[in-house]
Amino acid sequence: KNEVEQSPQNLTAQEGEFITINCSYSVGISALHWLQQHPGGGIVSLFMLSSGKKKHGRLIATINIQEKHSSLHITASHPRDSAVYICAPRGSNYKLTFGKGTLLTVNP
Amino acid sequence: GAGVSQSPSNKVTEKGKDVELRCDPISGHTALYWYRQSLGQGLEFLIYFQGNSAPDKSGLPSDRFSAERTGGSVSTLTIQRTQQEDSAVYLCASSFLAGVDTQYFGPGTRLTVL
């Protein structure tokens, strides 16, 4: 069993839809990162959170440390949001463990 | 510089050769991380530096891999006697302090071992 499980693996949405990507992990963590990778592009860190909720523009990330679960939400999705979203819990030794990613495609 | 830079952007080498990959972190960032992204394997942590020291080398896949950082800035990842399974994109990231700040990723070096 992978230490980090993301769902869904693939997600196709229509522009404007509300998107949720889930991440469950089995390791103890000190924080969790959400990363975005566009096709052929680099990786951008969207959020780093250790509790509660963070919001940046149309993106919202939540985490429940007790339940070892985090979600990434995208409101009013847009085709430019099409990318791979990667969940990465961080242990106390600063090592990131990565999920396999969720490929999001937003159609106009 | 404005962001994390890595060189070369692409490297093709023959099996058995040594390669050196370079990372220039954002100026002032004390923490530096190396990751690998293999086709079908996803991302994996290799090593991180706080200043010039690497407290955790457990992510390095084998003793053919080594990394150093001098002057608290540039880092070099060296792979000796490359194997085909070493083919991957090698990513570097930096942050102001280890563990408490957002990591900024470089564009990566695509290594192909023939």
PDB file of C-alpha atoms in Angstrom, chain A residues 33 35 37 42-45 48 86 90 93-96 98-100, chain B residues 33 35 37 41 43-45 48 56 91 98-103 105:
ATOM      1  CA  HIS A  33       2.331  20.355   0.358  1.00  0.00           C
ATOM      2  CA  LEU A  35       2.037  20.944  -5.917  1.00  0.00           C
ATOM      3  CA  GLN A  37       2.728  20.513 -12.596  1.00  0.00           C
ATOM      4  CA  GLY A  42       7.865  22.853 -13.983  1.00  0.00           C
ATOM      5  CA  ILE A  43       6.482  22.256 -10.532  1.00  0.00           C
ATOM      6  CA  VAL A  44       4.880  25.005  -8.531  1.00  0.00           C
ATOM      7  CA  SER A  45       4.136  24.767  -4.849  1.00  0.00           C
ATOM      8  CA  MET A  48       2.021  24.200   2.515  1.00  0.00           C
ATOM      9  CA  ILE A  86       0.425  16.290  -6.400  1.00  0.00           C
ATOM     10  CA  ARG A  90       6.309  16.092   4.891  1.00  0.00           C
ATOM     11  CA  ASN A  93      12.911  15.157   8.899  1.00  0.00           C
ATOM     12  CA  TYR A  94      11.732  17.477   6.091  1.00  0.00           C
ATOM     13  CA  LYS A  95      11.484  14.591   3.635  1.00  0.00           C
ATOM     14  CA  LEU A  96       8.529  14.839   1.240  1.00  0.00           C
ATOM     15  CA  PHE A  98       4.735  12.181  -2.987  1.00  0.00           C
ATOM     16  CA  GLY A  99       1.404  10.950  -4.211  1.00  0.00           C
ATOM     17  CA  LYS A 100       1.169   9.747  -7.804  1.00  0.00           C
TER      18      LYS A 100
ATOM     19  CA  TYR B  33      16.427  19.714  -1.974  1.00  0.00           C
ATOM     20  CA  TYR B  35      14.191  15.058  -6.152  1.00  0.00           C
ATOM     21  CA  GLN B  37      10.823  12.169 -11.290  1.00  0.00           C
ATOM     22  CA  GLN B  41       7.413   6.210 -10.688  1.00  0.00           C
ATOM     23  CA  LEU B  43       8.427  11.996  -7.645  1.00  0.00           C
ATOM     24  CA  GLU B  44      10.858  10.791  -5.024  1.00  0.00           C
ATOM     25  CA  PHE B  45      12.997  12.609  -2.487  1.00  0.00           C
ATOM     26  CA  TYR B  48      18.243  17.844   1.295  1.00  0.00           C
ATOM     27  CA  ASP B  56      19.493  12.856   5.698  1.00  0.00           C
ATOM     28  CA  LEU B  91      14.590  18.410  -9.820  1.00  0.00           C
ATOM     29  CA  ALA B  98      14.119  23.795   5.841  1.00  0.00           C
ATOM     30  CA  GLY B  99      10.702  22.585   6.730  1.00  0.00           C
ATOM     31  CA  VAL B 100       8.942  25.848   7.409  1.00  0.00           C
ATOM     32  CA  ASP B 101       8.752  27.523   4.039  1.00  0.00           C
ATOM     33  CA  THR B 102       7.382  26.945   0.579  1.00  0.00           C
ATOM     34  CA  GLN B 103       9.792  25.139  -1.690  1.00  0.00           C
ATOM     35  CA  PHE B 105      11.333  24.224  -7.780  1.00  0.00           C
TER      36      PHE B 105
END
